[in-house]
Short mmCIF file of C-alpha atoms in Angstrom, two decimals:
data_model
loop_
_atom_site.label_atom_id
_atom_site.label_comp_id
_atom_site.label_asym_id
_atom_site.label_seq_id
_atom_site.Cartn_x
_atom_site.Cartn_y
_atom_site.Cartn_z
CA UNK A 1428 35.58 8.06 26.80
CA UNK A 1429 38.41 6.27 25.03
CA UNK A 1430 38.74 4.99 21.49
CA UNK A 1431 36.46 2.18 20.37
CA UNK A 1432 39.25 -0.38 20.25
CA UNK A 1433 40.44 0.62 23.72
CA UNK A 1434 36.96 0.18 25.19
CA UNK A 1435 36.50 -3.19 23.53
CA UNK A 1436 39.94 -4.27 24.75
CA UNK A 1437 38.65 -4.08 28.33
CA UNK A 1438 36.38 -7.04 27.58
CA UNK A 1439 37.12 -10.66 26.74
CA UNK A 1440 38.64 -10.55 23.26
CA UNK A 1441 37.62 -13.34 20.90
CA UNK A 1442 40.77 -14.55 19.21
CA UNK A 1443 38.80 -16.63 16.69
CA UNK A 1444 37.29 -13.53 15.06
CA UNK A 1445 38.71 -11.84 11.94
CA UNK A 1446 39.65 -9.29 10.69
CA UNK A 1447 38.50 -6.71 13.26
CA UNK A 1448 38.16 -6.86 17.02
CA UNK A 1449 35.25 -8.58 18.78
CA UNK A 1450 34.99 -8.67 22.55
CA UNK A 1451 32.50 -9.90 25.10
CA UNK A 1452 31.66 -7.00 27.42
CA UNK A 1453 29.74 -6.43 30.63
CA UNK A 1454 26.57 -4.37 31.06
CA UNK A 1455 28.44 -1.20 32.04
CA UNK A 1456 30.62 -1.31 28.92
CA UNK A 1457 27.59 -2.10 26.74
CA UNK A 1458 25.84 0.96 28.18
CA UNK A 1459 28.93 3.12 27.62
CA UNK A 1460 29.09 2.06 23.99
CA UNK A 1461 25.38 2.82 23.57
CA UNK A 1462 25.88 6.27 25.04
CA UNK A 1463 28.81 6.81 22.69
CA UNK A 1464 26.52 6.00 19.77
CA UNK A 1465 23.99 8.54 21.02
CA UNK A 1466 26.75 11.14 21.28
CA UNK A 1467 27.77 10.54 17.66
CA UNK A 1468 31.17 9.05 18.43
CA UNK A 1469 30.49 5.94 16.36
CA UNK A 1470 28.05 4.65 13.77
CA UNK A 1471 25.85 1.62 14.37
CA UNK A 1472 26.59 -0.91 11.63
CA UNK A 1473 24.59 -3.89 12.88
CA UNK A 1474 22.79 -5.20 15.95
CA UNK A 1475 21.78 -8.84 15.93
CA UNK A 1476 21.15 -11.79 18.19
CA UNK A 1477 21.76 -15.44 18.84
CA UNK A 1478 20.00 -17.65 21.38
CA UNK A 1479 22.57 -16.73 24.03
CA UNK A 1480 24.18 -13.49 22.81
CA UNK A 1481 23.57 -10.03 21.40
CA UNK A 1482 26.15 -8.43 19.10
CA UNK A 1483 26.64 -4.75 18.25
CA UNK A 1484 28.99 -3.79 15.40
CA UNK A 1485 30.25 -0.21 15.46
CA UNK A 1486 32.17 1.89 12.94
CA UNK A 1487 34.77 4.36 14.11
CA UNK A 1488 34.95 6.54 10.99
CA UNK A 1489 37.80 8.66 12.37
CA UNK A 1490 39.96 5.57 12.88
CA UNK A 1491 38.50 3.78 9.80
CA UNK A 1492 37.93 0.61 11.78
CA UNK A 1493 35.12 -1.68 12.85
CA UNK A 1494 34.62 -3.30 16.21
CA UNK A 1495 32.00 -5.64 17.62
CA UNK A 1496 30.78 -5.81 21.21
CA UNK A 1497 29.00 -8.92 22.46
CA UNK A 1498 26.75 -9.07 25.51
CA UNK A 1499 25.84 -12.43 27.02
CA UNK A 1500 22.34 -12.13 28.52
CA UNK A 1501 22.38 -14.86 31.14
CA UNK A 1502 18.82 -14.07 32.20
CA UNK A 1503 17.47 -13.54 28.68
CA UNK A 1504 17.66 -9.75 28.85
CA UNK A 1505 20.11 -7.09 27.69
CA UNK A 1506 20.40 -3.31 28.19
CA UNK A 1507 18.48 -1.53 25.45
CA UNK A 1508 20.60 0.32 22.92
CA UNK A 1509 17.46 1.85 21.43
CA UNK A 1510 16.68 3.90 24.53
CA UNK A 1511 19.89 5.82 23.81
CA UNK A 1512 20.05 5.53 20.03
CA UNK A 1513 16.87 5.39 17.94
CA UNK A 1514 18.41 3.56 14.94
CA UNK A 1515 18.73 0.46 17.16
CA UNK A 1516 15.03 0.19 18.01
CA UNK A 1517 13.80 -1.89 15.06
CA UNK A 1518 16.87 -4.11 15.31
CA UNK A 1519 16.11 -4.77 19.00
CA UNK A 1520 12.52 -5.61 18.17
CA UNK A 1521 13.80 -8.10 15.59
CA UNK A 1522 16.13 -9.72 18.14
CA UNK A 1523 13.16 -10.20 20.45
CA UNK A 1524 10.97 -11.56 17.62
CA UNK A 1525 13.53 -14.13 16.48
CA UNK A 1526 15.35 -15.07 19.69
CA UNK A 1527 13.16 -13.99 22.61
CA UNK A 1528 15.90 -11.84 24.16
CA UNK A 1529 14.33 -8.82 25.86
CA UNK A 1530 15.89 -5.31 25.69
CA UNK A 1531 15.45 -3.73 29.11
CA UNK A 1532 13.83 -0.25 29.10
CA UNK A 1533 13.32 -0.38 25.34
CA UNK A 1534 11.16 2.53 24.14
CA UNK A 1535 9.25 0.33 21.66
CA UNK A 1536 8.29 -3.20 22.66
CA UNK A 1537 5.98 -4.03 19.74
CA UNK A 1538 6.69 -6.97 17.45
CA UNK A 1539 8.41 -6.13 14.18
CA UNK A 1540 9.09 -9.02 11.78
CA UNK A 1541 6.67 -11.31 13.62
CA UNK A 1542 3.10 -10.62 12.43
CA UNK A 1543 1.58 -13.26 14.68
CA UNK A 1544 1.33 -15.75 11.82
CA UNK A 1545 4.41 -17.85 12.51
CA UNK A 1546 3.84 -21.32 14.01
CA UNK A 1547 5.76 -20.17 17.12
CA UNK A 1548 7.19 -16.98 18.55
CA UNK A 1549 10.97 -16.69 19.02
CA UNK A 1550 11.59 -19.46 16.45
CA UNK A 1551 15.39 -19.21 16.66
CA UNK A 1552 15.54 -18.79 20.43
CA UNK A 1553 16.41 -21.30 23.11
CA UNK A 1554 12.74 -21.78 24.02
CA UNK A 1555 10.14 -21.00 21.31
CA UNK A 1556 6.65 -20.25 22.64
CA UNK A 1557 3.13 -20.21 21.13
CA UNK A 1558 2.56 -17.37 18.65
CA UNK A 1559 1.59 -13.90 19.83
CA UNK A 1560 -1.54 -12.92 17.92
CA UNK A 1561 -2.01 -9.51 19.56
CA UNK A 1562 -3.09 -7.00 16.86
CA UNK A 1563 -0.37 -4.56 15.88
CA UNK A 1564 -0.82 -1.19 17.57
CA UNK A 1565 0.03 1.70 15.28
CA UNK A 1566 1.15 4.87 17.03
CA UNK A 1567 -1.78 7.13 17.98
CA UNK A 1568 -2.18 10.50 16.33
CA UNK A 1569 -4.41 13.26 17.66
CA UNK A 1570 -5.37 16.60 16.19
CA UNK A 1571 -8.17 18.44 14.49
CA UNK A 1572 -8.80 17.68 10.82
CA UNK A 1573 -6.47 14.66 10.64
CA UNK A 1574 -7.31 11.53 8.69
CA UNK A 1575 -5.54 8.25 7.94
CA UNK A 1576 -4.69 6.73 4.57
CA UNK A 1577 -3.58 3.09 4.53
CA UNK A 1578 -1.47 1.90 1.60
CA UNK A 1579 -0.40 -1.71 1.10
CA UNK A 1580 0.88 -4.26 1.83
CA UNK A 1581 -0.44 -5.21 -1.62
CA UNK A 1582 0.39 -2.48 -4.12
CA UNK A 1583 -0.83 -1.56 -7.58
CA UNK A 1584 2.51 -2.36 -9.21
CA UNK A 1585 4.50 -5.60 -9.29
CA UNK A 1586 6.57 -4.69 -6.25
CA UNK A 1587 7.29 -6.20 -2.87
CA UNK A 1588 4.75 -5.88 -0.03
CA UNK A 1589 4.93 -3.27 2.69
CA UNK A 1590 2.30 -1.31 4.61
CA UNK A 1591 2.39 2.49 4.90
CA UNK A 1592 0.01 4.25 7.31
CA UNK A 1593 -0.24 7.96 6.50
CA UNK A 1594 -1.76 10.52 8.82
CA UNK A 1595 -2.61 13.62 6.79
CA UNK A 1596 -4.03 17.07 7.24
CA UNK A 1597 -5.66 17.60 3.88
CA UNK A 1598 -2.98 16.52 1.42
CA UNK A 1599 -0.02 17.26 3.70
CA UNK A 1600 1.50 14.25 5.48
CA UNK A 1601 1.77 14.72 9.23
CA UNK A 1602 3.16 11.27 9.97
CA UNK A 1603 4.09 8.11 8.12
CA UNK A 1604 4.40 4.82 9.95
CA UNK A 1605 5.78 1.78 8.14
CA UNK A 1606 4.93 -1.85 8.77
CA UNK A 1607 7.39 -4.27 7.21
CA UNK A 1608 8.20 -7.97 7.56
CA UNK A 1609 5.82 -9.41 4.97
CA UNK A 1610 8.68 -10.99 2.98
CA UNK A 1611 10.38 -12.71 5.92
CA UNK A 1612 11.83 -16.01 4.71
CA UNK A 1613 13.83 -17.12 7.74
CA UNK A 1614 17.26 -16.61 6.17
CA UNK A 1615 19.16 -16.87 9.47
CA UNK A 1616 17.39 -20.11 10.37
CA UNK A 1617 18.10 -21.57 6.94
CA UNK A 1618 21.78 -20.67 7.31
CA UNK A 1619 22.16 -22.73 10.50
CA UNK A 1620 24.08 -25.89 9.76
CA UNK A 1621 24.28 -25.15 6.04
CA UNK A 1622 27.30 -26.05 3.96
CA UNK A 1623 29.27 -23.13 2.57
CA UNK A 1624 27.89 -23.84 -0.91
CA UNK A 1625 24.29 -23.80 0.34
CA UNK A 1626 24.85 -20.74 2.53
CA UNK A 1627 26.43 -18.78 -0.34
CA UNK A 1628 23.36 -19.60 -2.45
CA UNK A 1629 21.09 -18.29 0.32
CA UNK A 1630 23.19 -15.14 0.70
CA UNK A 1631 22.78 -14.36 -2.98
CA UNK A 1632 19.02 -14.44 -2.55
CA UNK A 1633 18.61 -12.09 0.40
CA UNK A 1634 17.86 -9.23 -2.02
CA UNK A 1635 17.78 -10.29 -5.66
CA UNK A 1636 18.87 -6.96 -7.15
CA UNK A 1637 22.01 -7.09 -4.97
CA UNK A 1638 22.90 -10.74 -5.45
CA UNK A 1639 26.55 -9.99 -6.28
CA UNK A 1640 26.97 -7.66 -3.29
CA UNK A 1641 25.51 -10.20 -0.85
CA UNK A 1642 27.48 -13.12 -2.24
CA UNK A 1643 30.61 -10.98 -2.05
CA UNK A 1644 29.98 -9.90 1.56
CA UNK A 1645 29.30 -13.49 2.64
CA UNK A 1646 32.33 -14.83 0.77
CA UNK A 1647 34.65 -12.17 2.21
CA UNK A 1648 33.41 -12.97 5.73
CA UNK A 1649 34.08 -16.69 5.21
CA UNK A 1650 37.53 -15.96 3.78
CA UNK A 1651 38.31 -13.74 6.76
CA UNK A 1652 37.26 -16.52 9.13
CA UNK A 1653 39.44 -19.09 7.36
CA UNK A 1654 42.26 -16.60 6.73
CA UNK A 1655 42.13 -17.35 3.01
CA UNK A 1656 42.57 -14.86 0.19
CA UNK A 1657 40.88 -15.32 -3.16
CA UNK A 1658 43.23 -15.22 -6.18
CA UNK A 1659 43.94 -11.73 -7.46
CA UNK A 1660 42.16 -12.22 -10.78
CA UNK A 1661 39.09 -13.53 -8.95
CA UNK A 1662 39.00 -10.42 -6.77
CA UNK A 1663 39.09 -8.20 -9.84
CA UNK A 1664 36.36 -10.21 -11.54
CA UNK A 1665 34.26 -9.78 -8.40
CA UNK A 1666 34.74 -6.03 -8.66
CA UNK A 1667 33.73 -6.09 -12.32
CA UNK A 1668 30.52 -7.94 -11.48
CA UNK A 1669 29.77 -5.57 -8.59
CA UNK A 1670 30.09 -2.50 -10.82
CA UNK A 1671 27.87 -4.02 -13.51
CA UNK A 1672 25.25 -4.70 -10.84
CA UNK A 1673 25.54 -1.14 -9.55
CA UNK A 1674 25.28 0.28 -13.06
CA UNK A 1675 22.17 -1.71 -13.97
CA UNK A 1676 20.38 -0.67 -10.79
CA UNK A 1677 21.28 3.01 -11.10
CA UNK A 1678 20.02 3.16 -14.68
CA UNK A 1679 16.81 1.47 -13.63
CA UNK A 1680 16.34 3.79 -10.66
CA UNK A 1681 16.92 7.02 -12.59
CA UNK A 1682 14.23 6.07 -15.07
CA UNK A 1683 11.83 4.84 -12.38
CA UNK A 1684 12.14 7.98 -10.24
CA UNK A 1685 11.36 10.14 -13.27
CA UNK A 1686 8.47 7.87 -14.18
CA UNK A 1687 6.98 8.38 -10.71
CA UNK A 1688 7.04 12.10 -11.54
CA UNK A 1689 4.98 11.24 -14.69
CA UNK A 1690 7.96 11.75 -17.01
CA UNK A 1691 8.09 8.51 -18.99
CA UNK A 1692 10.44 10.14 -21.49
CA UNK A 1693 13.31 9.29 -19.11
CA UNK A 1694 12.04 5.84 -18.23
CA UNK A 1695 12.37 4.42 -21.75
CA UNK A 1696 16.05 5.23 -22.49
CA UNK A 1697 17.08 4.29 -18.95
CA UNK A 1698 15.30 0.95 -19.31
CA UNK A 1699 17.17 0.39 -22.57
CA UNK A 1700 20.50 1.13 -20.87
CA UNK A 1701 19.69 -1.21 -18.00
CA UNK A 1702 18.82 -3.96 -20.48
CA UNK A 1703 22.09 -3.36 -22.31
CA UNK A 1704 24.00 -3.78 -19.04
CA UNK A 1705 22.21 -7.06 -18.32
CA UNK A 1706 22.88 -8.37 -21.83
CA UNK A 1707 26.54 -7.39 -21.60
CA UNK A 1708 26.74 -9.14 -18.21
CA UNK A 1709 25.33 -12.28 -19.78
CA UNK A 1710 27.84 -12.08 -22.61
CA UNK A 1711 30.69 -11.59 -20.15
CA UNK A 1712 29.71 -14.04 -17.41
CA UNK A 1713 26.90 -16.20 -18.79
CA UNK A 1714 24.21 -14.73 -16.56
CA UNK A 1715 22.24 -11.49 -16.67
CA UNK A 1716 22.19 -11.07 -12.87
CA UNK A 1717 25.50 -12.91 -12.24
CA UNK A 1718 23.85 -14.89 -9.46
CA UNK A 1719 25.85 -17.63 -7.69
CA UNK A 1720 29.08 -16.72 -9.49
CA UNK A 1721 30.83 -15.22 -6.44
CA UNK A 1722 31.63 -17.95 -3.92
CA UNK A 1723 33.86 -18.34 -0.86
CA UNK A 1724 37.39 -18.64 -2.17
CA UNK A 1725 36.87 -16.85 -5.48
CA UNK A 1726 34.54 -17.00 -8.48
CA UNK A 1727 33.07 -19.84 -10.55
CA UNK A 1728 33.59 -18.37 -14.00
CA UNK A 1729 36.16 -16.34 -15.90
CA UNK A 1730 35.45 -13.47 -18.24
CA UNK A 1731 34.24 -14.93 -21.54
CA UNK A 1732 36.48 -14.49 -24.62
CA UNK A 1733 34.04 -11.99 -26.15
CA UNK A 1734 33.18 -10.47 -22.80
CA UNK A 1735 35.77 -7.70 -22.78
CA UNK A 1736 34.63 -6.44 -26.17
CA UNK A 1737 30.99 -6.42 -25.13
CA UNK A 1738 31.77 -4.55 -21.92
CA UNK A 1739 33.89 -1.94 -23.67
CA UNK A 1740 31.08 -1.42 -26.18
CA UNK A 1741 28.65 -1.01 -23.28
CA UNK A 1742 30.89 1.61 -21.67
CA UNK A 1743 31.09 3.57 -24.91
CA UNK A 1744 27.31 3.46 -25.41
CA UNK A 1745 26.51 4.44 -21.83
CA UNK A 1746 29.08 7.24 -21.75
CA UNK A 1747 27.56 8.84 -24.82
CA UNK A 1748 24.01 8.46 -23.47
CA UNK A 1749 24.49 9.77 -19.93
CA UNK A 1750 25.18 13.45 -20.80
CA UNK A 1751 22.08 13.54 -22.99
CA UNK A 1752 19.95 12.03 -20.24
CA UNK A 1753 21.31 14.45 -17.66
CA UNK A 1754 20.61 17.37 -20.01
CA UNK A 1755 17.05 16.11 -20.51
CA UNK A 1756 16.61 15.77 -16.75
CA UNK A 1757 17.99 19.27 -16.09
CA UNK A 1758 16.08 20.86 -18.93
CA UNK A 1759 12.61 19.62 -18.05
CA UNK A 1760 11.06 22.24 -15.80
CA UNK A 1761 8.04 20.13 -14.83
CA UNK A 1762 10.35 17.32 -13.70
CA UNK A 1763 12.61 19.64 -11.72
CA UNK A 1764 9.51 21.08 -10.05
CA UNK A 1765 8.69 17.62 -8.70
CA UNK A 1766 12.20 16.58 -7.57
CA UNK A 1767 13.93 19.74 -6.30
CA UNK A 1768 13.09 20.43 -2.67
CA UNK A 1769 10.94 17.31 -2.33
CA UNK A 1770 11.60 14.69 0.33
CA UNK A 1771 14.57 16.28 2.09
CA UNK A 1772 16.61 13.93 4.29
CA UNK A 1773 18.27 16.17 6.86
CA UNK A 1774 22.05 15.62 7.13
CA UNK A 1775 22.02 15.24 10.93
CA UNK A 1776 19.35 12.51 10.73
CA UNK A 1777 21.24 10.72 7.95
CA UNK A 1778 24.43 10.74 9.99
CA UNK A 1779 22.64 9.59 13.11
CA UNK A 1780 21.16 6.61 11.29
CA UNK A 1781 24.36 5.91 9.39
CA UNK A 1782 22.57 5.89 6.06
CA UNK A 1783 24.86 4.64 3.33
CA UNK A 1784 24.74 4.66 -0.45
CA UNK A 1785 23.03 7.37 -2.46
CA UNK A 1786 20.70 8.21 0.45
CA UNK A 1787 23.62 9.13 2.67
CA UNK A 1788 25.78 10.73 0.01
CA UNK A 1789 22.90 12.92 -1.21
CA UNK A 1790 22.75 14.40 2.31
CA UNK A 1791 26.45 15.02 2.84
CA UNK A 1792 27.58 11.68 4.35
CA UNK A 1793 30.42 10.56 2.13
CA UNK A 1794 30.88 7.06 3.54
CA UNK A 1795 31.64 4.40 0.92
CA UNK A 1796 32.99 1.02 2.04
CA UNK A 1797 35.12 0.81 -1.11
CA UNK A 1798 36.98 3.93 -0.01
CA UNK A 1799 36.75 4.01 3.82
CA UNK A 1800 37.48 0.30 4.40
CA UNK A 1801 39.05 -0.56 1.02
CA UNK A 1802 39.13 -4.09 -0.34
CA UNK A 1803 40.34 -5.51 -3.65
CA UNK A 1804 40.20 -4.43 -6.39
CA UNK A 1805 39.16 -0.94 -5.22
CA UNK A 1806 42.35 -0.44 -3.23
CA UNK A 1807 44.18 -0.34 -6.59
CA UNK A 1808 41.68 1.80 -8.55
CA UNK A 1809 40.98 5.50 -8.91
CA UNK A 1810 37.46 6.75 -8.29
CA UNK A 1811 35.62 9.64 -6.70
CA UNK A 1812 32.82 9.40 -4.15
CA UNK A 1813 30.20 11.93 -5.23
CA UNK A 1814 28.51 13.88 -2.44
CA UNK A 1815 25.56 16.29 -2.56
CA UNK A 1816 24.23 18.42 0.28
CA UNK A 1817 20.59 19.18 -0.59
CA UNK A 1818 19.27 15.78 0.52
CA UNK A 1819 16.18 15.92 -1.72
CA UNK A 1820 14.91 13.64 -4.48
CA UNK A 1821 16.91 15.65 -6.99
CA UNK A 1822 20.15 15.09 -5.06
CA UNK A 1823 19.53 11.36 -4.87
CA UNK A 1824 19.01 11.25 -8.64
CA UNK A 1825 22.19 13.26 -9.26
CA UNK A 1826 24.23 10.94 -7.03
CA UNK A 1827 23.07 8.03 -9.19
CA UNK A 1828 24.18 9.86 -12.35
CA UNK A 1829 27.60 10.50 -10.80
CA UNK A 1830 27.98 6.95 -9.55
CA UNK A 1831 27.04 5.56 -12.96
CA UNK A 1832 29.87 7.63 -14.46
CA UNK A 1833 32.29 6.30 -11.83
CA UNK A 1834 31.17 2.71 -12.46
CA UNK A 1835 31.91 3.12 -16.16
CA UNK A 1836 35.35 4.42 -15.27
CA UNK A 1837 35.96 1.55 -12.84
CA UNK A 1838 34.87 -1.03 -15.42
CA UNK A 1839 37.32 0.47 -17.93
CA UNK A 1840 40.15 0.43 -15.38
CA UNK A 1841 39.46 -3.17 -14.43
CA UNK A 1842 39.34 -4.33 -18.04
CA UNK A 1843 42.60 -2.51 -18.83
CA UNK A 1844 44.46 -3.75 -15.75
CA UNK A 1845 42.89 -7.16 -15.18
CA UNK A 1846 45.53 -9.56 -13.79
CA UNK A 1847 46.43 -12.36 -16.13
CA UNK A 1848 44.93 -15.85 -15.83
CA UNK A 1849 45.57 -18.40 -13.16
CA UNK A 1850 43.33 -19.98 -10.59
CA UNK A 1851 39.89 -18.48 -10.06
CA UNK A 1852 39.48 -19.85 -6.55
CA UNK A 1853 41.59 -20.74 -3.55
CA UNK A 1854 41.06 -24.03 -1.70
CA UNK A 1855 39.26 -23.60 1.61
CA UNK A 1856 40.98 -25.37 4.50
CA UNK A 1857 39.11 -27.40 7.09
CA UNK A 1858 38.52 -25.02 9.97
CA UNK A 1859 39.23 -27.63 12.66
CA UNK A 1860 37.70 -25.28 15.22
CA UNK A 1861 35.04 -22.60 15.42
CA UNK A 1862 36.05 -19.49 13.49
CA UNK A 1863 34.38 -16.16 12.74
CA UNK A 1864 34.64 -13.59 9.99
CA UNK A 1865 33.12 -10.20 9.32
CA UNK A 1866 32.96 -8.21 6.07
CA UNK A 1867 31.55 -4.95 4.76
CA UNK A 1868 31.16 -4.34 1.03
CA UNK A 1869 29.52 -1.58 -0.99
CA UNK A 1870 26.35 -2.60 -2.80
CA UNK A 1871 24.38 -0.23 -5.00
CA UNK A 1872 22.14 0.81 -2.07
CA UNK A 1873 25.02 1.16 0.36
CA UNK A 1874 27.08 -1.00 2.68
CA UNK A 1875 26.17 -4.69 3.04
CA UNK A 1876 27.32 -6.24 6.33
CA UNK A 1877 28.06 -9.93 6.86
CA UNK A 1878 29.00 -11.91 9.97
CA UNK A 1879 29.70 -15.64 9.68
CA UNK A 1880 30.66 -18.22 12.29
CA UNK A 1881 31.88 -21.62 11.10
CA UNK A 1882 31.88 -24.74 13.24
CA UNK A 1883 34.74 -27.21 13.46
CA UNK A 1884 33.39 -29.12 10.47
CA UNK A 1885 33.38 -25.99 8.29
CA UNK A 1886 29.60 -25.59 8.21
CA UNK A 1887 27.78 -22.37 9.08
CA UNK A 1888 26.97 -22.26 12.78
CA UNK A 1889 25.53 -18.76 12.56
CA UNK A 1890 25.33 -16.00 9.94
CA UNK A 1891 23.87 -12.52 9.93
CA UNK A 1892 23.47 -10.38 6.81
CA UNK A 1893 22.38 -6.75 7.16
CA UNK A 1894 20.94 -4.73 4.29
CA UNK A 1895 21.59 -0.96 4.08
CA UNK A 1896 17.81 -0.49 3.99
CA UNK A 1897 17.59 -1.20 7.74
CA UNK A 1898 18.91 2.31 8.40
CA UNK A 1899 17.18 3.98 5.43
CA UNK A 1900 13.56 2.89 5.91
CA UNK A 1901 13.16 4.86 9.18
CA UNK A 1902 14.57 8.01 7.56
CA UNK A 1903 12.00 7.72 4.77
CA UNK A 1904 9.30 8.16 7.44
CA UNK A 1905 10.80 11.51 8.38
CA UNK A 1906 11.44 12.56 4.77
CA UNK A 1907 7.78 12.49 3.73
CA UNK A 1908 6.54 14.64 6.60
CA UNK A 1909 5.27 17.98 5.29
CA UNK A 1910 5.14 16.71 1.71
CA UNK A 1911 1.91 15.78 -0.06
CA UNK A 1912 0.76 12.18 -0.27
CA UNK A 1913 1.11 12.28 -4.06
CA UNK A 1914 4.85 12.79 -3.64
CA UNK A 1915 5.33 9.63 -1.55
CA UNK A 1916 5.91 7.34 -4.59
CA UNK A 1917 8.58 9.78 -5.74
CA UNK A 1918 10.28 9.89 -2.34
CA UNK A 1919 9.95 6.15 -1.88
CA UNK A 1920 11.51 5.35 -5.25
CA UNK A 1921 14.32 7.83 -4.70
CA UNK A 1922 15.24 5.76 -1.61
CA UNK A 1923 14.46 2.41 -3.28
CA UNK A 1924 14.86 0.50 -0.03
CA UNK A 1925 14.78 -3.29 -0.20
CA UNK A 1926 11.81 -5.03 1.39
CA UNK A 1927 13.32 -8.52 1.13
CA UNK A 1928 16.76 -7.38 2.26
CA UNK A 1929 15.21 -5.85 5.36
CA UNK A 1930 12.76 -8.64 6.11
CA UNK A 1931 15.33 -11.46 5.91
#
């Protein structure tokens, strides 16, 4: 089997797609690509539908390039990728739910996002039909002494809804099956026909804790489609916002993981640090979460006059606090007893699912979009990508500590080397014809994928945004097996997958 680009080149290449290759392929080529995924030649980055097409984005890590294959299902069906490659199964179920396109020989034909409560089934497809109200069939489990424990979708804390069906033998978990989709908001439908301003606003609300990452991915995809480059200073300001978002989330997660191990002593100082990041962000950019500040073409706001001072003060405070927190974490035997060896994500499973972010890097997969597929300002900055091998809760906590240190370093570098003033945005030309763009950026959970097609009037004809949680939620099911039910909150928080980002 040849290189990914060579295989795609045998199809009909779409010349309106940027910056990587997209080609329409036949069934045989689609099958060959699926088999290559199963063999580990490539990593599945996204699988999504339209009323008349199915797209599969693949990463060739060896060649550090992306490519997208498109299959046109003239009869409403397409060859199942999931029968070769398990990470595709939930994505195929979603394509069927939203568009009515049927994966042939799919191993799992149950609904996924559709809970039978929508006004119609296949709402984005060519021919919506009455809703399917068939009760969801959880996978059967047989064995002596087994019992089921149902948790959610409504939880005790103020968190998003998701259902977890545990099968246990005593306290030991034999199987976990997730049921998601409760926070589906119809993002792809809302994107259809939207102006770029409206679509950027929607992108920033896919997953609220990653609003900068999503706005950046969407904006980069639009800029790729229009062959426009944001001004240099704007690109550096985007990087500054992205690192502040990463820092705030990592501080929050470290404290929350420890709190789920009943060690509130770590929760309090981490919550203080997170709050300090949010207040510094507000001082620098006028908003705690920096929502709606990254837009196609650039950014809406410059660094405030007192912003640099506040950010440098934040860096100094956080740098002095992190070693003390790490020492407290390492020196608390009861905490280490709960995190070390708990919830191990096996490296081969992580690689197979292409898990990004701290989930992947805690299990030996060193992929980071900032490094592997560099974009500004990271192509001009020095930083390390921390990797652990143990794959347990402890490793995922340690990756967050390391990434917080790197974010502080990156913030310092950006403040010290920030390009001088000038325009903060580039004018967006009228497309004049249909154009497409694709982007991959590194959010705090991992890589955020964005595909955007613009019509001749410059409005969004179609957009697809993929959260890193799509490939992490299934691995969480495997991680809890053999652990006790009481350790699930700990494992779950160490993954911190996004419900809203997954449910779209």
